[in-house]
Amino acid sequence: MTSAQFGELPLKQEHVVNLCVYSLDGKTVALGLHNYNICVYSTSDWELLWTLEGHRNWPTRIVYSPDGSQIVSCSNDRTIRIWDIHTGGCIHVLDGFDGYANDVAYSSEGDQLVSSCVDKRVKLWDARSGECRQIWIGHTEFVRGVAYSPEDSQIVSYSQDKTLRLWSTETMECLHILRGHDDFILSAAYSPQGDQIASASWDKTVRLWDVSTGECQRILTDHTSDVHSVTYSPTGKQLASASDDTTVRLWDTGTGMCLHVLQCDAGSVGKVVYSPQGDMVVSASYDNTVRLWDTATGVCVQTLTGHSGPVMSVDLSPQGDKIASGSNDRTVRLWDVRAGTSTRPISSGHTGVVYQVKRSPEGDVVATSNADKTVRLWGIQTGDCLQTLRGHTWEVKSVEFSPRGDQIATGSHDNTVRLWNVNTGTCAHTLTHDSWVMDIAYSPRGDQLASASGDSTVKLWDVNSGECRHILIGHTNTVLGVMYSLNGNHIASRGNDKTVRVWDAETGNCNHTLRGHGNFNRFVYSPQGDQVAATNDDATVRVWDIGTGECRHIFIGGKVGVWSVTYSPKGDHIASGGKDGSVRIWDTTARTCLWSLSGHNGNVTKIVYSSQGNLVISASNDESVRVWDVTSGQCR
């Protein structure tokens, strides 16, 4: 058997995926992200259906209702939320917890919910009204999880007090207290028949319990480290347990015999699920892999590689033909179990957040800078990593190709700029500042490089010799950005001192200091090079004359700060993006606002014109990109 990856969901780099759950009909998949949101995708075309926003901390559990109309999520923000899958709206917020809610489960009819919490309590909820029906008190430590019995007559809760408790949903009494584990209980599950419970513990054991008597039937002791999770096969005749000892073990639930030891290469196995037919087990591991195992032979039939970080979650579609896996590498990968060939996905290769992506002048190579202290060069056609540039001792914030494309400059928080040969990957020069390097820019001719730093200076460097030609002193705080005019005669720098300074690139003299009423966020030269437009925290776009240093005009961009700005190719228009999600297009001659465009729900971080100037493309923190028609003001 081989498996092919057929997709990778486009998540932002900072969005670690800690939960990944298929709906019961397999038509949608829900992802729990570390940005506190839940994203719901259609599995037919992998279109984003809803972003469920409201939690103030990351979700710890996501469960679909039995009829698929709702999603319930619990979070470290001490709430549980019930969502409508058809509208993406929040129906109920269940609160009143004295700690974070860490698990939740639906009854088989979908009319009830049970939750567990670090406040040692188990709560029963009406799923339709959101009202709390019952609070069970008895555990003496943090309750780690809960589960319904198949017929909904009982609930099991398991705790760090080393016990499991069985609760009646009819009389609301505690039926049994299951004692025997010597350490925290991490997982528990009912058998499909409902007559047995399996529990996993930090004491390295799995225990099988008789539900009717509360007696321990078997103690499974072969694991050599903490056991994270247990799950029954669809028939209930087999049990899979996943452990920190890098193994999954398959057990006979009748005899307690270990049938197979499924050995992973390295790293804890955090999650394991059976296929609907029970002929396959899928494991998610901290060694960055997803593995498929034959339950009859215990043989690994496929290792799915591609993730560059621990795989935190995995789920099978109800038909058992597709796998979704979520990882700390900030990707969700989608696999076709039945495919006849395996395809290699293109991934970032980095182990940290990617800060910048720059394309070479020829367009055949892309450079990425990263928090893992490296810069990587990628072939556009093949997706192969051509070079990994190592040498920086802290995260690399900026990267630039020289105009000829034969050299790369990188700026880092290790207070240095490094110049690299693109073909060999060797470092030609290391240029130093007294603080973080915030931005870098090549001159149009490529013979000079400007670097901006937290030491309040801009330095101009000879790229051939690595010598410093000029130190531009004038800013009184961190210099955040630097840019050359199109003819290379001037340099503009943007500082945290609420100024933009214009410098002579040849002499290093400061020609003009441009002041606003707040910090400048972004700035750009006009195509003719005679103007600079800068966005400001005071909700303005200011246009300055480079020759005189005078402010020609102030465009009022809304009630909150303006973030991004760009000129049209002819220089007759300016487009700006606001922190309120608005896009505005300004006529630079008439000095009027042509369009105020709404649609984004977050800060507009980047805005560009098409080469013909008839379209404006805006990107936002709301994870969307919008294309606007400049003539009509309509969003395409």
PDB file of C-alpha atoms in Angstrom, residues 155-381:
ATOM      1  CA  ILE A 155     -20.224   8.577  31.768  1.00  0.00           C
ATOM      2  CA  VAL A 156     -16.642   7.777  32.686  1.00  0.00           C
ATOM      3  CA  SER A 157     -14.310  10.485  33.987  1.00  0.00           C
ATOM      4  CA  TYR A 158     -10.592  10.037  34.613  1.00  0.00           C
ATOM      5  CA  SER A 159      -8.322  12.162  36.709  1.00  0.00           C
ATOM      6  CA  GLN A 160      -4.894  13.023  38.014  1.00  0.00           C
ATOM      7  CA  ASP A 161      -6.100  11.605  41.335  1.00  0.00           C
ATOM      8  CA  LYS A 162      -5.300   8.173  39.748  1.00  0.00           C
ATOM      9  CA  THR A 163      -8.973   7.107  39.625  1.00  0.00           C
ATOM     10  CA  LEU A 164     -11.783   6.693  37.132  1.00  0.00           C
ATOM     11  CA  ARG A 165     -15.374   7.337  38.157  1.00  0.00           C
ATOM     12  CA  LEU A 166     -18.532   5.994  36.519  1.00  0.00           C
ATOM     13  CA  TRP A 167     -21.586   8.270  36.705  1.00  0.00           C
ATOM     14  CA  SER A 168     -25.211   7.383  35.941  1.00  0.00           C
ATOM     15  CA  THR A 169     -26.949   9.814  33.560  1.00  0.00           C
ATOM     16  CA  GLU A 170     -30.317   8.607  34.903  1.00  0.00           C
ATOM     17  CA  THR A 171     -29.901   8.747  38.705  1.00  0.00           C
ATOM     18  CA  MET A 172     -26.894  11.130  38.572  1.00  0.00           C
ATOM     19  CA  GLU A 173     -25.129   8.930  41.152  1.00  0.00           C
ATOM     20  CA  CYS A 174     -21.548   7.737  41.171  1.00  0.00           C
ATOM     21  CA  LEU A 175     -21.759   4.027  40.297  1.00  0.00           C
ATOM     22  CA  HIS A 176     -18.123   2.958  40.746  1.00  0.00           C
ATOM     23  CA  ILE A 177     -14.715   4.357  41.629  1.00  0.00           C
ATOM     24  CA  LEU A 178     -12.024   2.477  39.695  1.00  0.00           C
ATOM     25  CA  ARG A 179      -8.764   2.400  41.667  1.00  0.00           C
ATOM     26  CA  GLY A 180      -5.478   0.730  40.832  1.00  0.00           C
ATOM     27  CA  HIS A 181      -3.298   3.033  38.730  1.00  0.00           C
ATOM     28  CA  ASP A 182      -0.183   4.369  40.467  1.00  0.00           C
ATOM     29  CA  ASP A 183      -0.018   7.678  38.556  1.00  0.00           C
ATOM     30  CA  PHE A 184      -2.084  10.159  36.515  1.00  0.00           C
ATOM     31  CA  ILE A 185      -4.622   8.669  34.083  1.00  0.00           C
ATOM     32  CA  LEU A 186      -4.164  10.162  30.612  1.00  0.00           C
ATOM     33  CA  SER A 187      -6.844   8.435  28.525  1.00  0.00           C
ATOM     34  CA  ALA A 188      -9.887   6.190  28.791  1.00  0.00           C
ATOM     35  CA  ALA A 189     -12.364   4.652  26.353  1.00  0.00           C
ATOM     36  CA  TYR A 190     -15.471   2.455  26.396  1.00  0.00           C
ATOM     37  CA  SER A 191     -15.506  -0.693  24.283  1.00  0.00           C
ATOM     38  CA  PRO A 192     -18.052  -0.619  21.400  1.00  0.00           C
ATOM     39  CA  GLN A 193     -20.246  -3.024  23.400  1.00  0.00           C
ATOM     40  CA  GLY A 194     -20.056  -0.805  26.484  1.00  0.00           C
ATOM     41  CA  ASP A 195     -19.118  -3.633  28.840  1.00  0.00           C
ATOM     42  CA  GLN A 196     -15.438  -2.735  29.235  1.00  0.00           C
ATOM     43  CA  ILE A 197     -13.331   0.369  29.806  1.00  0.00           C
ATOM     44  CA  ALA A 198      -9.646   0.721  28.941  1.00  0.00           C
ATOM     45  CA  SER A 199      -7.486   3.293  30.727  1.00  0.00           C
ATOM     46  CA  ALA A 200      -3.932   4.539  30.064  1.00  0.00           C
ATOM     47  CA  SER A 201      -1.626   6.022  32.671  1.00  0.00           C
ATOM     48  CA  TRP A 202       1.705   7.627  33.426  1.00  0.00           C
ATOM     49  CA  ASP A 203       2.421   4.478  35.428  1.00  0.00           C
ATOM     50  CA  LYS A 204       3.272   2.784  32.055  1.00  0.00           C
ATOM     51  CA  THR A 205       0.245   0.474  32.189  1.00  0.00           C
ATOM     52  CA  VAL A 206      -3.079  -0.038  30.475  1.00  0.00           C
ATOM     53  CA  ARG A 207      -5.923  -1.440  32.600  1.00  0.00           C
ATOM     54  CA  LEU A 208      -9.109  -3.133  31.441  1.00  0.00           C
ATOM     55  CA  TRP A 209     -12.146  -2.701  33.691  1.00  0.00           C
ATOM     56  CA  ASP A 210     -15.502  -4.483  33.978  1.00  0.00           C
ATOM     57  CA  VAL A 211     -18.165  -1.765  33.698  1.00  0.00           C
ATOM     58  CA  SER A 212     -20.860  -3.645  35.643  1.00  0.00           C
ATOM     59  CA  THR A 213     -18.703  -4.403  38.700  1.00  0.00           C
ATOM     60  CA  GLY A 214     -15.950  -1.790  38.521  1.00  0.00           C
ATOM     61  CA  GLU A 215     -13.372  -4.589  38.885  1.00  0.00           C
ATOM     62  CA  CYS A 216     -10.004  -4.521  37.099  1.00  0.00           C
ATOM     63  CA  GLN A 217      -9.934  -7.422  34.617  1.00  0.00           C
ATOM     64  CA  ARG A 218      -6.429  -7.068  33.162  1.00  0.00           C
ATOM     65  CA  ILE A 219      -3.250  -5.041  33.702  1.00  0.00           C
ATOM     66  CA  LEU A 220      -1.244  -4.648  30.479  1.00  0.00           C
ATOM     67  CA  THR A 221       2.339  -3.948  31.520  1.00  0.00           C
ATOM     68  CA  ASP A 222       4.588  -4.207  28.440  1.00  0.00           C
ATOM     69  CA  HIS A 223       5.081  -0.465  27.807  1.00  0.00           C
ATOM     70  CA  THR A 224       8.307   1.024  29.212  1.00  0.00           C
ATOM     71  CA  SER A 225       7.130   4.651  29.447  1.00  0.00           C
ATOM     72  CA  ASP A 226       3.985   6.785  29.842  1.00  0.00           C
ATOM     73  CA  VAL A 227       0.944   5.560  27.891  1.00  0.00           C
ATOM     74  CA  HIS A 228      -0.781   8.519  26.236  1.00  0.00           C
ATOM     75  CA  SER A 229      -3.882   7.108  24.615  1.00  0.00           C
ATOM     76  CA  VAL A 230      -6.017   4.020  24.109  1.00  0.00           C
ATOM     77  CA  THR A 231      -8.605   3.240  21.451  1.00  0.00           C
ATOM     78  CA  TYR A 232     -10.723   0.171  20.676  1.00  0.00           C
ATOM     79  CA  SER A 233     -11.045  -1.436  17.263  1.00  0.00           C
ATOM     80  CA  PRO A 234     -14.539  -1.261  15.689  1.00  0.00           C
ATOM     81  CA  THR A 235     -15.307  -4.833  16.863  1.00  0.00           C
ATOM     82  CA  GLY A 236     -13.921  -4.266  20.352  1.00  0.00           C
ATOM     83  CA  LYS A 237     -11.758  -7.384  20.130  1.00  0.00           C
ATOM     84  CA  GLN A 238      -8.556  -5.388  19.833  1.00  0.00           C
ATOM     85  CA  LEU A 239      -7.120  -2.379  21.640  1.00  0.00           C
ATOM     86  CA  ALA A 240      -4.345  -0.015  20.531  1.00  0.00           C
ATOM     87  CA  SER A 241      -2.222   1.915  23.034  1.00  0.00           C
ATOM     88  CA  ALA A 242       0.291   4.679  22.203  1.00  0.00           C
ATOM     89  CA  SER A 243       3.264   5.465  24.422  1.00  0.00           C
ATOM     90  CA  ASP A 244       6.295   7.664  25.050  1.00  0.00           C
ATOM     91  CA  ASP A 245       8.407   4.523  24.518  1.00  0.00           C
ATOM     92  CA  THR A 246       8.013   5.137  20.709  1.00  0.00           C
ATOM     93  CA  THR A 247       5.667   2.160  20.276  1.00  0.00           C
ATOM     94  CA  VAL A 248       2.047   1.378  19.592  1.00  0.00           C
ATOM     95  CA  ARG A 249       0.915  -1.939  21.051  1.00  0.00           C
ATOM     96  CA  LEU A 250      -2.070  -3.966  19.866  1.00  0.00           C
ATOM     97  CA  TRP A 251      -3.787  -6.058  22.525  1.00  0.00           C
ATOM     98  CA  ASP A 252      -6.370  -8.829  22.611  1.00  0.00           C
ATOM     99  CA  THR A 253      -9.090  -7.396  24.869  1.00  0.00           C
ATOM    100  CA  GLY A 254     -10.305 -10.868  25.865  1.00  0.00           C
ATOM    101  CA  THR A 255      -7.001 -12.389  26.976  1.00  0.00           C
ATOM    102  CA  GLY A 256      -4.903  -9.263  27.569  1.00  0.00           C
ATOM    103  CA  MET A 257      -2.162 -10.657  25.315  1.00  0.00           C
ATOM    104  CA  CYS A 258       0.042  -8.276  23.343  1.00  0.00           C
ATOM    105  CA  LEU A 259      -0.546  -9.186  19.684  1.00  0.00           C
ATOM    106  CA  HIS A 260       1.916  -6.800  18.012  1.00  0.00           C
ATOM    107  CA  VAL A 261       4.465  -4.133  18.905  1.00  0.00           C
ATOM    108  CA  LEU A 262       4.449  -1.345  16.303  1.00  0.00           C
ATOM    109  CA  GLN A 263       7.855   0.317  16.552  1.00  0.00           C
ATOM    110  CA  CYS A 264       8.316   3.932  15.427  1.00  0.00           C
ATOM    111  CA  ASP A 265      11.816   5.243  14.732  1.00  0.00           C
ATOM    112  CA  ALA A 266      11.941   7.947  17.398  1.00  0.00           C
ATOM    113  CA  GLY A 267       9.716  10.214  19.423  1.00  0.00           C
ATOM    114  CA  SER A 268       6.542   9.702  21.412  1.00  0.00           C
ATOM    115  CA  VAL A 269       3.406   8.398  19.733  1.00  0.00           C
ATOM    116  CA  GLY A 270       0.700  10.849  20.715  1.00  0.00           C
ATOM    117  CA  LYS A 271      -2.368   9.676  18.795  1.00  0.00           C
ATOM    118  CA  VAL A 272      -3.612   6.432  17.263  1.00  0.00           C
ATOM    119  CA  VAL A 273      -6.857   5.691  15.387  1.00  0.00           C
ATOM    120  CA  TYR A 274      -8.368   2.584  13.785  1.00  0.00           C
ATOM    121  CA  SER A 275      -9.729   2.517  10.248  1.00  0.00           C
ATOM    122  CA  PRO A 276     -13.516   1.953  10.020  1.00  0.00           C
ATOM    123  CA  GLN A 277     -12.882  -1.642   8.908  1.00  0.00           C
ATOM    124  CA  GLY A 278     -10.405  -2.265  11.731  1.00  0.00           C
ATOM    125  CA  ASP A 279      -7.772  -3.606   9.325  1.00  0.00           C
ATOM    126  CA  MET A 280      -5.463  -0.625   9.757  1.00  0.00           C
ATOM    127  CA  VAL A 281      -4.153   1.577  12.538  1.00  0.00           C
ATOM    128  CA  VAL A 282      -2.867   5.104  11.888  1.00  0.00           C
ATOM    129  CA  SER A 283      -0.364   6.594  14.331  1.00  0.00           C
ATOM    130  CA  ALA A 284       0.841  10.182  14.730  1.00  0.00           C
ATOM    131  CA  SER A 285       4.337  10.568  16.097  1.00  0.00           C
ATOM    132  CA  TYR A 286       6.743  13.172  17.416  1.00  0.00           C
ATOM    133  CA  ASP A 287       9.275  11.897  14.855  1.00  0.00           C
ATOM    134  CA  ASN A 288       7.348  14.013  12.267  1.00  0.00           C
ATOM    135  CA  THR A 289       5.663  11.017  10.616  1.00  0.00           C
ATOM    136  CA  VAL A 290       2.264   9.416  10.163  1.00  0.00           C
ATOM    137  CA  ARG A 291       2.373   5.626   9.891  1.00  0.00           C
ATOM    138  CA  LEU A 292      -0.144   3.096   8.599  1.00  0.00           C
ATOM    139  CA  TRP A 293      -0.050  -0.373  10.175  1.00  0.00           C
ATOM    140  CA  ASP A 294      -1.678  -3.669   9.238  1.00  0.00           C
ATOM    141  CA  THR A 295      -3.531  -4.829  12.376  1.00  0.00           C
ATOM    142  CA  ALA A 296      -3.398  -8.503  11.388  1.00  0.00           C
ATOM    143  CA  THR A 297       0.378  -8.678  10.896  1.00  0.00           C
ATOM    144  CA  GLY A 298       1.642  -5.610  12.803  1.00  0.00           C
ATOM    145  CA  VAL A 299       3.637  -4.582   9.705  1.00  0.00           C
ATOM    146  CA  CYS A 300       4.072  -0.892   8.818  1.00  0.00           C
ATOM    147  CA  VAL A 301       2.648  -0.674   5.301  1.00  0.00           C
ATOM    148  CA  GLN A 302       3.338   3.021   4.770  1.00  0.00           C
ATOM    149  CA  THR A 303       5.270   5.862   6.404  1.00  0.00           C
ATOM    150  CA  LEU A 304       3.934   9.276   5.415  1.00  0.00           C
ATOM    151  CA  THR A 305       6.752  11.810   5.519  1.00  0.00           C
ATOM    152  CA  GLY A 306       6.596  15.506   4.812  1.00  0.00           C
ATOM    153  CA  HIS A 307       5.945  17.171   8.131  1.00  0.00           C
ATOM    154  CA  SER A 308       8.965  18.962   9.554  1.00  0.00           C
ATOM    155  CA  GLY A 309       7.684  19.000  13.128  1.00  0.00           C
ATOM    156  CA  PRO A 310       5.933  16.670  15.574  1.00  0.00           C
ATOM    157  CA  VAL A 311       2.557  15.437  14.310  1.00  0.00           C
ATOM    158  CA  MET A 312       0.130  16.523  17.004  1.00  0.00           C
ATOM    159  CA  SER A 313      -3.115  15.198  15.550  1.00  0.00           C
ATOM    160  CA  VAL A 314      -4.383  12.743  12.961  1.00  0.00           C
ATOM    161  CA  ASP A 315      -7.800  11.614  11.832  1.00  0.00           C
ATOM    162  CA  LEU A 316      -9.288   9.267   9.246  1.00  0.00           C
ATOM    163  CA  SER A 317     -12.296  10.065   7.095  1.00  0.00           C
ATOM    164  CA  PRO A 318     -15.346   7.909   7.909  1.00  0.00           C
ATOM    165  CA  GLN A 319     -14.734   5.929   4.706  1.00  0.00           C
ATOM    166  CA  GLY A 320     -11.137   5.301   5.740  1.00  0.00           C
ATOM    167  CA  ASP A 321      -9.750   6.515   2.403  1.00  0.00           C
ATOM    168  CA  LYS A 322      -8.316   9.866   3.512  1.00  0.00           C
ATOM    169  CA  ILE A 323      -6.085  11.000   6.347  1.00  0.00           C
ATOM    170  CA  ALA A 324      -5.659  14.523   7.694  1.00  0.00           C
ATOM    171  CA  SER A 325      -2.617  15.270   9.857  1.00  0.00           C
ATOM    172  CA  GLY A 326      -1.748  18.439  11.759  1.00  0.00           C
ATOM    173  CA  SER A 327       1.707  19.376  12.958  1.00  0.00           C
ATOM    174  CA  ASN A 328       3.838  21.812  14.907  1.00  0.00           C
ATOM    175  CA  ASP A 329       5.394  22.732  11.541  1.00  0.00           C
ATOM    176  CA  ARG A 330       2.270  24.858  10.982  1.00  0.00           C
ATOM    177  CA  THR A 331       0.823  22.727   8.172  1.00  0.00           C
ATOM    178  CA  VAL A 332      -2.087  20.383   7.688  1.00  0.00           C
ATOM    179  CA  ARG A 333      -1.408  17.635   5.176  1.00  0.00           C
ATOM    180  CA  LEU A 334      -4.047  15.613   3.403  1.00  0.00           C
ATOM    181  CA  TRP A 335      -3.321  12.049   2.287  1.00  0.00           C
ATOM    182  CA  ASP A 336      -5.111   9.617  -0.032  1.00  0.00           C
ATOM    183  CA  VAL A 337      -4.761   6.153   1.503  1.00  0.00           C
ATOM    184  CA  ARG A 338      -5.734   4.272  -1.642  1.00  0.00           C
ATOM    185  CA  ALA A 339      -3.491   6.112  -4.141  1.00  0.00           C
ATOM    186  CA  GLY A 340      -1.091   3.994  -6.140  1.00  0.00           C
ATOM    187  CA  THR A 341       1.819   6.423  -6.041  1.00  0.00           C
ATOM    188  CA  SER A 342       3.403   8.622  -3.433  1.00  0.00           C
ATOM    189  CA  THR A 343       4.114  12.275  -4.167  1.00  0.00           C
ATOM    190  CA  ARG A 344       6.666  14.461  -2.415  1.00  0.00           C
ATOM    191  CA  PRO A 345       5.199  17.716  -1.093  1.00  0.00           C
ATOM    192  CA  ILE A 346       7.114  20.985  -1.205  1.00  0.00           C
ATOM    193  CA  SER A 347       7.525  22.256   2.362  1.00  0.00           C
ATOM    194  CA  SER A 348       9.324  25.203   3.883  1.00  0.00           C
ATOM    195  CA  GLY A 349      12.254  23.133   5.198  1.00  0.00           C
ATOM    196  CA  HIS A 350      12.657  25.594   8.050  1.00  0.00           C
ATOM    197  CA  THR A 351      12.095  24.768  11.702  1.00  0.00           C
ATOM    198  CA  GLY A 352      10.853  28.209  12.693  1.00  0.00           C
ATOM    199  CA  VAL A 353       8.695  31.077  11.490  1.00  0.00           C
ATOM    200  CA  VAL A 354       9.451  32.258   7.938  1.00  0.00           C
ATOM    201  CA  TYR A 355       9.890  36.046   8.073  1.00  0.00           C
ATOM    202  CA  GLN A 356      10.525  36.971   4.437  1.00  0.00           C
ATOM    203  CA  VAL A 357      10.240  35.445   0.986  1.00  0.00           C
ATOM    204  CA  LYS A 358      12.081  37.128  -1.906  1.00  0.00           C
ATOM    205  CA  ARG A 359      12.303  36.140  -5.559  1.00  0.00           C
ATOM    206  CA  SER A 360      15.490  36.499  -7.594  1.00  0.00           C
ATOM    207  CA  PRO A 361      15.559  39.064 -10.477  1.00  0.00           C
ATOM    208  CA  GLU A 362      15.423  36.201 -12.990  1.00  0.00           C
ATOM    209  CA  GLY A 363      12.494  34.670 -11.123  1.00  0.00           C
ATOM    210  CA  ASP A 364      13.910  31.140 -10.967  1.00  0.00           C
ATOM    211  CA  VAL A 365      15.014  31.159  -7.313  1.00  0.00           C
ATOM    212  CA  VAL A 366      13.221  32.081  -4.094  1.00  0.00           C
ATOM    213  CA  ALA A 367      15.001  32.972  -0.843  1.00  0.00           C
ATOM    214  CA  THR A 368      13.356  32.523   2.566  1.00  0.00           C
ATOM    215  CA  SER A 369      14.609  33.957   5.856  1.00  0.00           C
ATOM    216  CA  ASN A 370      13.739  32.322   9.117  1.00  0.00           C
ATOM    217  CA  ALA A 371      13.727  32.256  12.903  1.00  0.00           C
ATOM    218  CA  ASP A 372      15.871  29.095  12.737  1.00  0.00           C
ATOM    219  CA  LYS A 373      18.909  31.330  11.904  1.00  0.00           C
ATOM    220  CA  THR A 374      19.131  30.153   8.292  1.00  0.00           C
ATOM    221  CA  VAL A 375      18.314  31.384   4.804  1.00  0.00           C
ATOM    222  CA  ARG A 376      17.281  28.840   2.178  1.00  0.00           C
ATOM    223  CA  LEU A 377      17.330  29.136  -1.602  1.00  0.00           C
ATOM    224  CA  TRP A 378      14.671  27.210  -3.536  1.00  0.00           C
ATOM    225  CA  GLY A 379      14.300  26.296  -7.199  1.00  0.00           C
ATOM    226  CA  ILE A 380      10.927  27.547  -8.452  1.00  0.00           C
ATOM    227  CA  GLN A 381      10.432  24.757 -10.982  1.00  0.00           C
TER     228      GLN A 381
END
